[in-house]
PDB file of C-alpha atoms in Angstrom:
ATOM      1  CA  MET A 211      46.846 -76.778  -9.852  1.00 61.00           C
ATOM      2  CA  LYS A 212      45.457 -74.287  -8.132  1.00 79.00           C
ATOM      3  CA  GLU A 213      47.202 -70.953  -8.241  1.00 89.00           C
ATOM      4  CA  PRO A 214      48.397 -69.478  -4.888  1.00 93.00           C
ATOM      5  CA  ILE A 215      47.399 -65.792  -4.015  1.00 96.00           C
ATOM      6  CA  LEU A 216      50.051 -63.146  -3.123  1.00 98.00           C
ATOM      7  CA  ALA A 217      48.103 -60.049  -1.309  1.00 98.00           C
ATOM      8  CA  LEU A 218      49.788 -57.025  -1.474  1.00 98.00           C
ATOM      9  CA  ILE A 219      47.934 -54.732   1.087  1.00 98.00           C
ATOM     10  CA  TYR A 220      48.459 -50.881   1.309  1.00 98.00           C
ATOM     11  CA  ASP A 221      47.871 -48.046   3.586  1.00 98.00           C
ATOM     12  CA  PHE A 222      46.995 -45.359   1.450  1.00 98.00           C
ATOM     13  CA  ASP A 223      47.977 -41.688   2.781  1.00 98.00           C
ATOM     14  CA  ASN A 224      51.629 -41.053   2.503  1.00 97.00           C
ATOM     15  CA  THR A 225      51.890 -44.673   1.011  1.00 98.00           C
ATOM     16  CA  LEU A 226      50.090 -44.427  -2.501  1.00 98.00           C
ATOM     17  CA  ALA A 227      48.700 -40.964  -2.269  1.00 98.00           C
ATOM     18  CA  ILE A 228      51.518 -38.188  -1.583  1.00 98.00           C
ATOM     19  CA  THR A 229      49.815 -37.102   1.543  1.00 97.00           C
ATOM     20  CA  ASP A 230      46.650 -37.203   3.526  1.00 97.00           C
ATOM     21  CA  MET A 231      43.294 -37.991   1.241  1.00 98.00           C
ATOM     22  CA  GLN A 232      41.507 -34.864   3.266  1.00 98.00           C
ATOM     23  CA  ASN A 233      44.141 -32.582   2.418  1.00 98.00           C
ATOM     24  CA  PHE A 234      43.275 -32.674  -1.129  1.00 98.00           C
ATOM     25  CA  SER A 235      39.478 -31.382  -1.760  1.00 97.00           C
ATOM     26  CA  PHE A 236      37.511 -31.979   1.550  1.00 98.00           C
ATOM     27  CA  ILE A 237      39.769 -29.706   4.196  1.00 98.00           C
ATOM     28  CA  PRO A 238      40.153 -26.956   1.213  1.00 97.00           C
ATOM     29  CA  LYS A 239      35.876 -27.320   0.617  1.00 97.00           C
ATOM     30  CA  LEU A 240      35.649 -26.227   4.278  1.00 97.00           C
ATOM     31  CA  GLY A 241      37.980 -23.023   3.657  1.00 96.00           C
ATOM     32  CA  MET A 242      40.465 -24.061   5.633  1.00 96.00           C
ATOM     33  CA  THR A 243      44.259 -24.955   5.259  1.00 97.00           C
ATOM     34  CA  SER A 244      45.274 -28.789   6.098  1.00 97.00           C
ATOM     35  CA  LYS A 245      47.300 -27.360   8.991  1.00 97.00           C
ATOM     36  CA  GLU A 246      44.397 -25.129  10.072  1.00 97.00           C
ATOM     37  CA  PHE A 247      42.273 -28.395  10.066  1.00 97.00           C
ATOM     38  CA  TRP A 248      44.478 -31.384  11.658  1.00 97.00           C
ATOM     39  CA  SER A 249      45.599 -28.665  14.738  1.00 97.00           C
ATOM     40  CA  ILE A 250      41.709 -28.619  15.701  1.00 97.00           C
ATOM     41  CA  VAL A 251      41.629 -32.005  15.250  1.00 97.00           C
ATOM     42  CA  GLN A 252      44.763 -32.646  17.542  1.00 96.00           C
ATOM     43  CA  LYS A 253      43.798 -30.449  20.029  1.00 96.00           C
ATOM     44  CA  GLU A 254      39.933 -31.859  20.614  1.00 95.00           C
ATOM     45  CA  ASN A 255      41.900 -35.147  20.900  1.00 94.00           C
ATOM     46  CA  ASP A 256      44.199 -33.782  23.563  1.00 94.00           C
ATOM     47  CA  LYS A 257      41.171 -32.271  24.951  1.00 95.00           C
ATOM     48  CA  TYR A 258      39.208 -35.399  25.737  1.00 94.00           C
ATOM     49  CA  ASP A 259      41.762 -38.188  24.942  1.00 95.00           C
ATOM     50  CA  MET A 260      39.719 -39.887  21.929  1.00 93.00           C
ATOM     51  CA  ASP A 261      40.811 -42.260  19.501  1.00 94.00           C
ATOM     52  CA  LYS A 262      42.504 -40.103  16.877  1.00 94.00           C
ATOM     53  CA  VAL A 263      40.405 -41.648  13.961  1.00 96.00           C
ATOM     54  CA  LEU A 264      36.984 -41.137  15.765  1.00 97.00           C
ATOM     55  CA  CYS A 265      38.174 -37.906  16.792  1.00 97.00           C
ATOM     56  CA  TYR A 266      39.066 -36.566  13.173  1.00 97.00           C
ATOM     57  CA  MET A 267      35.951 -38.336  11.870  1.00 97.00           C
ATOM     58  CA  TYR A 268      33.798 -36.605  14.630  1.00 96.00           C
ATOM     59  CA  MET A 269      35.959 -32.856  13.694  1.00 97.00           C
ATOM     60  CA  MET A 270      34.773 -33.444  10.055  1.00 97.00           C
ATOM     61  CA  VAL A 271      31.593 -33.448  10.754  1.00 97.00           C
ATOM     62  CA  LYS A 272      31.419 -31.126  13.517  1.00 96.00           C
ATOM     63  CA  ILE A 273      33.382 -28.154  11.239  1.00 97.00           C
ATOM     64  CA  ALA A 274      31.262 -29.107   7.727  1.00 97.00           C
ATOM     65  CA  LYS A 275      28.073 -28.549  10.142  1.00 95.00           C
ATOM     66  CA  GLU A 276      29.070 -25.368  11.186  1.00 96.00           C
ATOM     67  CA  LYS A 277      30.504 -23.959   7.592  1.00 95.00           C
ATOM     68  CA  ASN A 278      26.999 -25.159   6.943  1.00 96.00           C
ATOM     69  CA  ILE A 279      27.999 -27.910   4.419  1.00 96.00           C
ATOM     70  CA  ARG A 280      26.443 -30.990   4.041  1.00 96.00           C
ATOM     71  CA  ILE A 281      28.873 -34.212   4.335  1.00 97.00           C
ATOM     72  CA  THR A 282      26.819 -36.811   1.873  1.00 98.00           C
ATOM     73  CA  ARG A 283      28.573 -39.599   0.502  1.00 97.00           C
ATOM     74  CA  GLU A 284      28.322 -37.772  -3.206  1.00 97.00           C
ATOM     75  CA  PHE A 285      30.430 -34.621  -1.250  1.00 98.00           C
ATOM     76  CA  LEU A 286      33.153 -37.173  -0.220  1.00 98.00           C
ATOM     77  CA  ASN A 287      33.283 -39.298  -3.308  1.00 97.00           C
ATOM     78  CA  GLU A 288      34.049 -36.116  -5.101  1.00 97.00           C
ATOM     79  CA  CYS A 289      36.834 -35.262  -2.382  1.00 97.00           C
ATOM     80  CA  GLY A 290      38.511 -38.490  -4.034  1.00 96.00           C
ATOM     81  CA  LYS A 291      38.716 -37.253  -7.610  1.00 94.00           C
ATOM     82  CA  ASP A 292      41.750 -34.638  -7.135  1.00 94.00           C
ATOM     83  CA  ILE A 293      44.069 -37.499  -5.575  1.00 97.00           C
ATOM     84  CA  THR A 294      47.847 -37.241  -6.093  1.00 97.00           C
ATOM     85  CA  TYR A 295      49.864 -40.118  -6.368  1.00 98.00           C
ATOM     86  CA  PHE A 296      53.159 -41.263  -5.769  1.00 98.00           C
ATOM     87  CA  ASN A 297      55.260 -41.375  -9.153  1.00 98.00           C
ATOM     88  CA  GLY A 298      53.800 -44.867 -11.034  1.00 98.00           C
ATOM     89  CA  VAL A 299      51.225 -45.480  -8.709  1.00 98.00           C
ATOM     90  CA  THR A 300      48.114 -45.889 -11.600  1.00 97.00           C
ATOM     91  CA  THR A 301      50.625 -47.962 -13.613  1.00 98.00           C
ATOM     92  CA  TRP A 302      51.906 -50.057 -10.509  1.00 98.00           C
ATOM     93  CA  PHE A 303      48.552 -52.669 -10.533  1.00 98.00           C
ATOM     94  CA  ASP A 304      48.581 -53.678 -13.935  1.00 98.00           C
ATOM     95  CA  ARG A 305      52.534 -54.291 -14.384  1.00 98.00           C
ATOM     96  CA  ILE A 306      52.563 -56.534 -10.821  1.00 98.00           C
ATOM     97  CA  ASN A 307      49.683 -58.307 -12.109  1.00 98.00           C
ATOM     98  CA  GLU A 308      50.933 -59.182 -15.105  1.00 98.00           C
ATOM     99  CA  TYR A 309      53.943 -60.274 -13.845  1.00 98.00           C
ATOM    100  CA  GLY A 310      52.479 -62.124 -11.426  1.00 98.00           C
ATOM    101  CA  LYS A 311      50.723 -63.808 -14.047  1.00 97.00           C
ATOM    102  CA  GLU A 312      53.376 -65.039 -15.937  1.00 97.00           C
ATOM    103  CA  LYS A 313      55.025 -66.572 -12.471  1.00 96.00           C
ATOM    104  CA  ARG A 314      51.982 -68.277 -12.386  1.00 96.00           C
ATOM    105  CA  ILE A 315      51.075 -66.063  -9.121  1.00 97.00           C
ATOM    106  CA  LYS A 316      47.698 -64.722  -8.424  1.00 97.00           C
ATOM    107  CA  VAL A 317      48.083 -61.290  -7.525  1.00 98.00           C
ATOM    108  CA  GLU A 318      45.697 -59.617  -5.444  1.00 98.00           C
ATOM    109  CA  HIS A 319      45.731 -55.598  -3.751  1.00 98.00           C
ATOM    110  CA  TYR A 320      44.118 -54.531  -0.976  1.00 98.00           C
ATOM    111  CA  ILE A 321      43.756 -51.348   0.981  1.00 98.00           C
ATOM    112  CA  ILE A 322      43.912 -51.073   5.082  1.00 98.00           C
ATOM    113  CA  SER A 323      43.335 -47.895   5.702  1.00 97.00           C
ATOM    114  CA  CYS A 324      42.856 -45.294   8.656  1.00 97.00           C
ATOM    115  CA  GLY A 325      41.029 -42.974   5.860  1.00 97.00           C
ATOM    116  CA  ASN A 326      37.396 -42.207   4.470  1.00 98.00           C
ATOM    117  CA  LEU A 327      36.418 -45.012   2.541  1.00 98.00           C
ATOM    118  CA  GLU A 328      34.020 -42.792   0.543  1.00 98.00           C
ATOM    119  CA  ILE A 329      37.214 -40.697  -0.398  1.00 98.00           C
ATOM    120  CA  ILE A 330      39.423 -43.751  -1.661  1.00 98.00           C
ATOM    121  CA  GLU A 331      36.046 -45.464  -3.490  1.00 97.00           C
ATOM    122  CA  SER A 332      35.720 -42.632  -5.832  1.00 96.00           C
ATOM    123  CA  CYS A 333      40.018 -42.447  -6.730  1.00 97.00           C
ATOM    124  CA  SER A 334      40.762 -43.298 -10.004  1.00 97.00           C
ATOM    125  CA  ILE A 335      42.780 -46.334  -8.509  1.00 98.00           C
ATOM    126  CA  ALA A 336      39.744 -47.883  -6.520  1.00 98.00           C
ATOM    127  CA  ASN A 337      38.960 -50.376  -8.922  1.00 97.00           C
ATOM    128  CA  LYS A 338      42.582 -52.051  -8.882  1.00 98.00           C
ATOM    129  CA  PHE A 339      41.634 -53.444  -5.236  1.00 98.00           C
ATOM    130  CA  THR A 340      39.767 -56.990  -3.976  1.00 97.00           C
ATOM    131  CA  LYS A 341      38.567 -54.543  -1.349  1.00 97.00           C
ATOM    132  CA  LEU A 342      38.873 -51.329   0.024  1.00 98.00           C
ATOM    133  CA  PHE A 343      38.894 -51.769   4.356  1.00 97.00           C
ATOM    134  CA  ALA A 344      38.729 -47.987   5.762  1.00 98.00           C
ATOM    135  CA  CYS A 345      37.009 -45.948   7.815  1.00 98.00           C
ATOM    136  CA  GLU A 346      33.290 -45.117   6.726  1.00 98.00           C
ATOM    137  CA  PHE A 347      30.347 -43.154   7.676  1.00 98.00           C
ATOM    138  CA  ILE A 348      26.479 -44.323   8.017  1.00 97.00           C
ATOM    139  CA  TYR A 349      23.601 -41.467   6.762  1.00 98.00           C
ATOM    140  CA  ASP A 350      20.357 -40.493   7.948  1.00 97.00           C
ATOM    141  CA  GLU A 351      17.417 -40.690   5.661  1.00 96.00           C
ATOM    142  CA  LYS A 352      18.532 -37.197   4.114  1.00 96.00           C
ATOM    143  CA  GLY A 353      21.827 -38.623   3.229  1.00 97.00           C
ATOM    144  CA  ASN A 354      23.866 -36.663   6.028  1.00 97.00           C
ATOM    145  CA  ALA A 355      26.706 -38.457   7.952  1.00 97.00           C
ATOM    146  CA  LYS A 356      25.843 -39.204  11.454  1.00 94.00           C
ATOM    147  CA  TRP A 357      28.158 -41.370  13.240  1.00 94.00           C
ATOM    148  CA  PRO A 358      30.987 -43.919  11.893  1.00 95.00           C
ATOM    149  CA  LYS A 359      29.736 -46.959  10.345  1.00 95.00           C
ATOM    150  CA  THR A 360      33.538 -48.042  10.536  1.00 96.00           C
ATOM    151  CA  ALA A 361      36.615 -46.966  12.357  1.00 96.00           C
ATOM    152  CA  ILE A 362      39.634 -48.243  11.600  1.00 96.00           C
ATOM    153  CA  ASN A 363      42.605 -47.390  14.271  1.00 94.00           C
ATOM    154  CA  TYR A 364      46.106 -48.223  14.001  1.00 92.00           C
ATOM    155  CA  THR A 365      46.343 -51.454  15.783  1.00 92.00           C
ATOM    156  CA  GLY A 366      42.590 -52.046  14.435  1.00 93.00           C
ATOM    157  CA  LYS A 367      44.316 -52.692  10.728  1.00 96.00           C
ATOM    158  CA  THR A 368      45.877 -55.964  11.890  1.00 96.00           C
ATOM    159  CA  GLN A 369      42.151 -57.189  11.935  1.00 94.00           C
ATOM    160  CA  TYR A 370      41.786 -56.732   8.199  1.00 96.00           C
ATOM    161  CA  ILE A 371      45.239 -58.915   7.518  1.00 96.00           C
ATOM    162  CA  TYR A 372      43.437 -61.851   9.373  1.00 94.00           C
ATOM    163  CA  ARG A 373      40.041 -61.359   7.350  1.00 95.00           C
ATOM    164  CA  ILE A 374      41.774 -60.836   3.900  1.00 96.00           C
ATOM    165  CA  LYS A 375      43.747 -64.382   5.116  1.00 95.00           C
ATOM    166  CA  LYS A 376      40.184 -65.978   5.589  1.00 92.00           C
ATOM    167  CA  GLY A 377      38.308 -64.538   2.523  1.00 89.00           C
ATOM    168  CA  VAL A 378      36.070 -62.692   5.138  1.00 87.00           C
ATOM    169  CA  THR A 379      35.439 -59.436   3.979  1.00 81.00           C
ATOM    170  CA  SER A 380      32.099 -58.019   5.885  1.00 79.00           C
ATOM    171  CA  ASN A 381      32.618 -55.636   8.904  1.00 77.00           C
ATOM    172  CA  ASN A 382      29.997 -57.555  10.431  1.00 75.00           C
ATOM    173  CA  ASP A 383      30.658 -61.039  10.045  1.00 67.00           C
ATOM    174  CA  ASP A 384      32.169 -61.830  13.681  1.00 73.00           C
ATOM    175  CA  HIS A 385      31.642 -65.438  13.581  1.00 67.00           C
ATOM    176  CA  ASP A 386      33.981 -66.557  10.332  1.00 66.00           C
ATOM    177  CA  ILE A 387      36.579 -64.851  11.588  1.00 70.00           C
ATOM    178  CA  ASN A 388      36.851 -66.401  14.788  1.00 75.00           C
ATOM    179  CA  GLU A 389      35.934 -69.579  13.376  1.00 72.00           C
ATOM    180  CA  LYS A 390      39.208 -72.180  13.102  1.00 73.00           C
ATOM    181  CA  MET A 391      39.975 -72.931   9.214  1.00 71.00           C
ATOM    182  CA  PRO A 392      42.245 -75.657   8.583  1.00 69.00           C
ATOM    183  CA  VAL A 393      42.576 -74.027   4.625  1.00 76.00           C
ATOM    184  CA  LYS A 394      42.882 -70.052   4.591  1.00 83.00           C
ATOM    185  CA  ARG A 395      42.433 -68.432   1.684  1.00 92.00           C
ATOM    186  CA  VAL A 396      45.702 -66.141   1.512  1.00 95.00           C
ATOM    187  CA  ARG A 397      48.446 -67.832   4.098  1.00 94.00           C
ATOM    188  CA  MET A 398      50.197 -65.109   6.113  1.00 96.00           C
ATOM    189  CA  ASP A 399      53.911 -65.756   4.293  1.00 96.00           C
ATOM    190  CA  ASN A 400      52.267 -64.710   0.961  1.00 97.00           C
ATOM    191  CA  MET A 401      51.716 -61.090   2.064  1.00 98.00           C
ATOM    192  CA  ILE A 402      53.473 -58.029   1.658  1.00 98.00           C
ATOM    193  CA  TYR A 403      52.650 -54.959   3.558  1.00 98.00           C
ATOM    194  CA  ILE A 404      53.334 -51.485   2.340  1.00 98.00           C
ATOM    195  CA  GLY A 405      53.247 -48.975   4.634  1.00 98.00           C
ATOM    196  CA  ASP A 406      54.646 -45.643   5.388  1.00 97.00           C
ATOM    197  CA  GLY A 407      54.820 -44.426   8.883  1.00 88.00           C
ATOM    198  CA  LEU A 408      53.758 -45.549  12.998  1.00 89.00           C
ATOM    199  CA  THR A 409      50.553 -46.307  11.928  1.00 90.00           C
ATOM    200  CA  ASP A 410      51.247 -49.279  10.022  1.00 95.00           C
ATOM    201  CA  VAL A 411      54.049 -50.537  12.480  1.00 95.00           C
ATOM    202  CA  PRO A 412      51.179 -53.333  13.555  1.00 96.00           C
ATOM    203  CA  SER A 413      50.661 -54.219  10.427  1.00 97.00           C
ATOM    204  CA  MET A 414      53.573 -54.510   9.174  1.00 97.00           C
ATOM    205  CA  LEU A 415      54.877 -56.648  12.328  1.00 97.00           C
ATOM    206  CA  THR A 416      52.068 -58.858  12.265  1.00 97.00           C
ATOM    207  CA  VAL A 417      53.033 -59.773   8.414  1.00 98.00           C
ATOM    208  CA  LYS A 418      56.597 -59.686   8.853  1.00 98.00           C
ATOM    209  CA  ASP A 419      56.379 -62.143  11.853  1.00 97.00           C
ATOM    210  CA  SER A 420      54.125 -64.596  10.060  1.00 97.00           C
ATOM    211  CA  GLY A 421      56.649 -64.885   7.297  1.00 97.00           C
ATOM    212  CA  GLY A 422      55.540 -62.385   4.805  1.00 98.00           C
ATOM    213  CA  ASN A 423      57.135 -59.241   3.956  1.00 98.00           C
ATOM    214  CA  ALA A 424      56.871 -55.575   5.107  1.00 98.00           C
ATOM    215  CA  ILE A 425      58.114 -52.756   3.395  1.00 98.00           C
ATOM    216  CA  ALA A 426      58.075 -48.824   4.492  1.00 98.00           C
ATOM    217  CA  VAL A 427      58.229 -46.744   1.595  1.00 98.00           C
ATOM    218  CA  TYR A 428      59.270 -42.601   2.116  1.00 97.00           C
ATOM    219  CA  PRO A 429      58.941 -39.706  -0.318  1.00 97.00           C
ATOM    220  CA  ARG A 430      62.321 -38.863  -2.316  1.00 96.00           C
ATOM    221  CA  GLY A 431      65.265 -37.525   0.121  1.00 95.00           C
ATOM    222  CA  LYS A 432      63.395 -38.453   3.141  1.00 96.00           C
ATOM    223  CA  ARG A 433      64.556 -41.908   3.950  1.00 96.00           C
ATOM    224  CA  ASP A 434      65.643 -41.067   7.857  1.00 96.00           C
ATOM    225  CA  ARG A 435      61.360 -41.217   8.005  1.00 94.00           C
ATOM    226  CA  VAL A 436      61.626 -44.957   8.163  1.00 96.00           C
ATOM    227  CA  THR A 437      65.062 -45.979   8.677  1.00 96.00           C
ATOM    228  CA  ARG A 438      64.580 -46.849  12.215  1.00 95.00           C
ATOM    229  CA  TYR A 439      61.808 -49.345  11.529  1.00 95.00           C
ATOM    230  CA  TYR A 440      64.381 -51.494   9.521  1.00 95.00           C
ATOM    231  CA  GLU A 441      66.883 -51.005  12.481  1.00 95.00           C
ATOM    232  CA  ASP A 442      64.494 -52.227  14.913  1.00 94.00           C
ATOM    233  CA  GLY A 443      63.512 -55.098  13.058  1.00 95.00           C
ATOM    234  CA  ARG A 444      59.785 -54.162  11.874  1.00 95.00           C
ATOM    235  CA  VAL A 445      60.192 -54.194   8.493  1.00 97.00           C
ATOM    236  CA  ASN A 446      62.310 -56.275   5.736  1.00 97.00           C
ATOM    237  CA  TYR A 447      62.920 -53.559   3.475  1.00 97.00           C
ATOM    238  CA  ILE A 448      62.452 -49.800   3.054  1.00 97.00           C
ATOM    239  CA  CYS A 449      62.608 -47.775   0.048  1.00 96.00           C
ATOM    240  CA  GLU A 450      61.543 -44.828  -2.333  1.00 98.00           C
ATOM    241  CA  ALA A 451      57.623 -44.602  -2.867  1.00 98.00           C
ATOM    242  CA  ASP A 452      58.490 -44.601  -6.617  1.00 98.00           C
ATOM    243  CA  TYR A 453      56.086 -47.260  -8.320  1.00 98.00           C
ATOM    244  CA  SER A 454      57.576 -46.806 -11.558  1.00 98.00           C
ATOM    245  CA  LYS A 455      58.901 -49.276 -14.223  1.00 97.00           C
ATOM    246  CA  ASN A 456      62.279 -50.897 -12.976  1.00 97.00           C
ATOM    247  CA  SER A 457      62.109 -48.792  -9.323  1.00 98.00           C
ATOM    248  CA  GLU A 458      64.091 -50.423  -6.534  1.00 98.00           C
ATOM    249  CA  LEU A 459      60.022 -51.138  -5.201  1.00 98.00           C
ATOM    250  CA  GLU A 460      59.142 -52.540  -8.196  1.00 98.00           C
ATOM    251  CA  LYS A 461      62.487 -54.955  -8.262  1.00 98.00           C
ATOM    252  CA  ILE A 462      61.652 -56.218  -4.577  1.00 98.00           C
ATOM    253  CA  VAL A 463      57.879 -57.024  -4.938  1.00 98.00           C
ATOM    254  CA  LYS A 464      58.893 -58.803  -8.312  1.00 98.00           C
ATOM    255  CA  LEU A 465      61.785 -61.140  -6.183  1.00 98.00           C
ATOM    256  CA  ILE A 466      59.112 -61.688  -4.000  1.00 98.00           C
ATOM    257  CA  ILE A 467      56.740 -62.885  -6.408  1.00 98.00           C
ATOM    258  CA  ASP A 468      59.808 -65.145  -7.814  1.00 98.00           C
ATOM    259  CA  SER A 469      60.374 -66.642  -4.106  1.00 97.00           C
ATOM    260  CA  THR A 470      56.846 -67.443  -3.708  1.00 97.00           C
ATOM    261  CA  ALA A 471      56.392 -69.183  -7.205  1.00 95.00           C
ATOM    262  CA  ILE A 472      59.790 -71.295  -6.264  1.00 93.00           C
ATOM    263  CA  LYS A 473      58.163 -71.964  -3.058  1.00 93.00           C
ATOM    264  CA  ASN A 474      54.812 -73.135  -4.884  1.00 90.00           C
ATOM    265  CA  THR A 475      56.990 -75.418  -6.901  1.00 88.00           C
ATOM    266  CA  LEU A 476      58.997 -76.601  -4.209  1.00 89.00           C
ATOM    267  CA  GLU A 477      56.034 -77.687  -2.201  1.00 85.00           C
ATOM    268  CA  ASN A 478      54.177 -79.019  -5.020  1.00 83.00           C
ATOM    269  CA  LYS A 479      57.071 -81.496  -5.499  1.00 82.00           C
ATOM    270  CA  GLN A 480      57.111 -82.386  -1.768  1.00 79.00           C
ATOM    271  CA  LYS A 481      53.464 -83.446  -2.320  1.00 75.00           C
ATOM    272  CA  LYS A 482      54.237 -86.010  -4.848  1.00 73.00           C
ATOM    273  CA  TYR A 483      55.600 -87.881  -1.894  1.00 69.00           C
ATOM    274  CA  ASP A 484      53.007 -87.858   0.921  1.00 62.00           C
TER     275      ASP A 484
END
């Protein structure tokens, strides 16, 4: 019998990494503080009423050009090597995979981020994911970033949940993602979405309302950041962004794996009567 797939889908900034990915190396390389950079982005955003993701990508290129810094894929890759994660993240994926294996559940991990793919793809945990979905630049013949290739904003994240569901991972495949598929690669009720804030709410609701589980995480001592998401019925659980062994988050995810295994066993028994 084929093992069911359980998809763990993560935001990245403030969910796995302790702050926005650009804050670690990219912004310091511009000779700016994070506060200075994001303040300029916000002013530009307000001035032109831009999509916030397109605005920050535009300002990355604009400010770097003003400072005679070349934005290349290699440059952004370097910026992914200094990311700091929440406690336990670096060992989390292997532990959860092993537990899934014990329960005969195939666990897959995905990123859906409004951040930069080029930064994420070179971080120390990048190889733990089945697929990384994030914003990306297209580069000219000299290797300079010239235009957004992919821009994923907050509601745009939800389309990638459906791509995971159908196993359609190419950004330019608009056919299969919209085709009716009688058998889905990953059932929506076999998904867990883990995020930290308002930008994750559409994705959290999409997964939760489809029978899956949504978990809002918060830094230690800052539970108030996510309490309203539970009170408003937007998530199933809230817990500290602690991915270490025997943490509350690990216990919840393992219980969901247990539930998935039990559900699969019961459904297989029902099929014997069909």
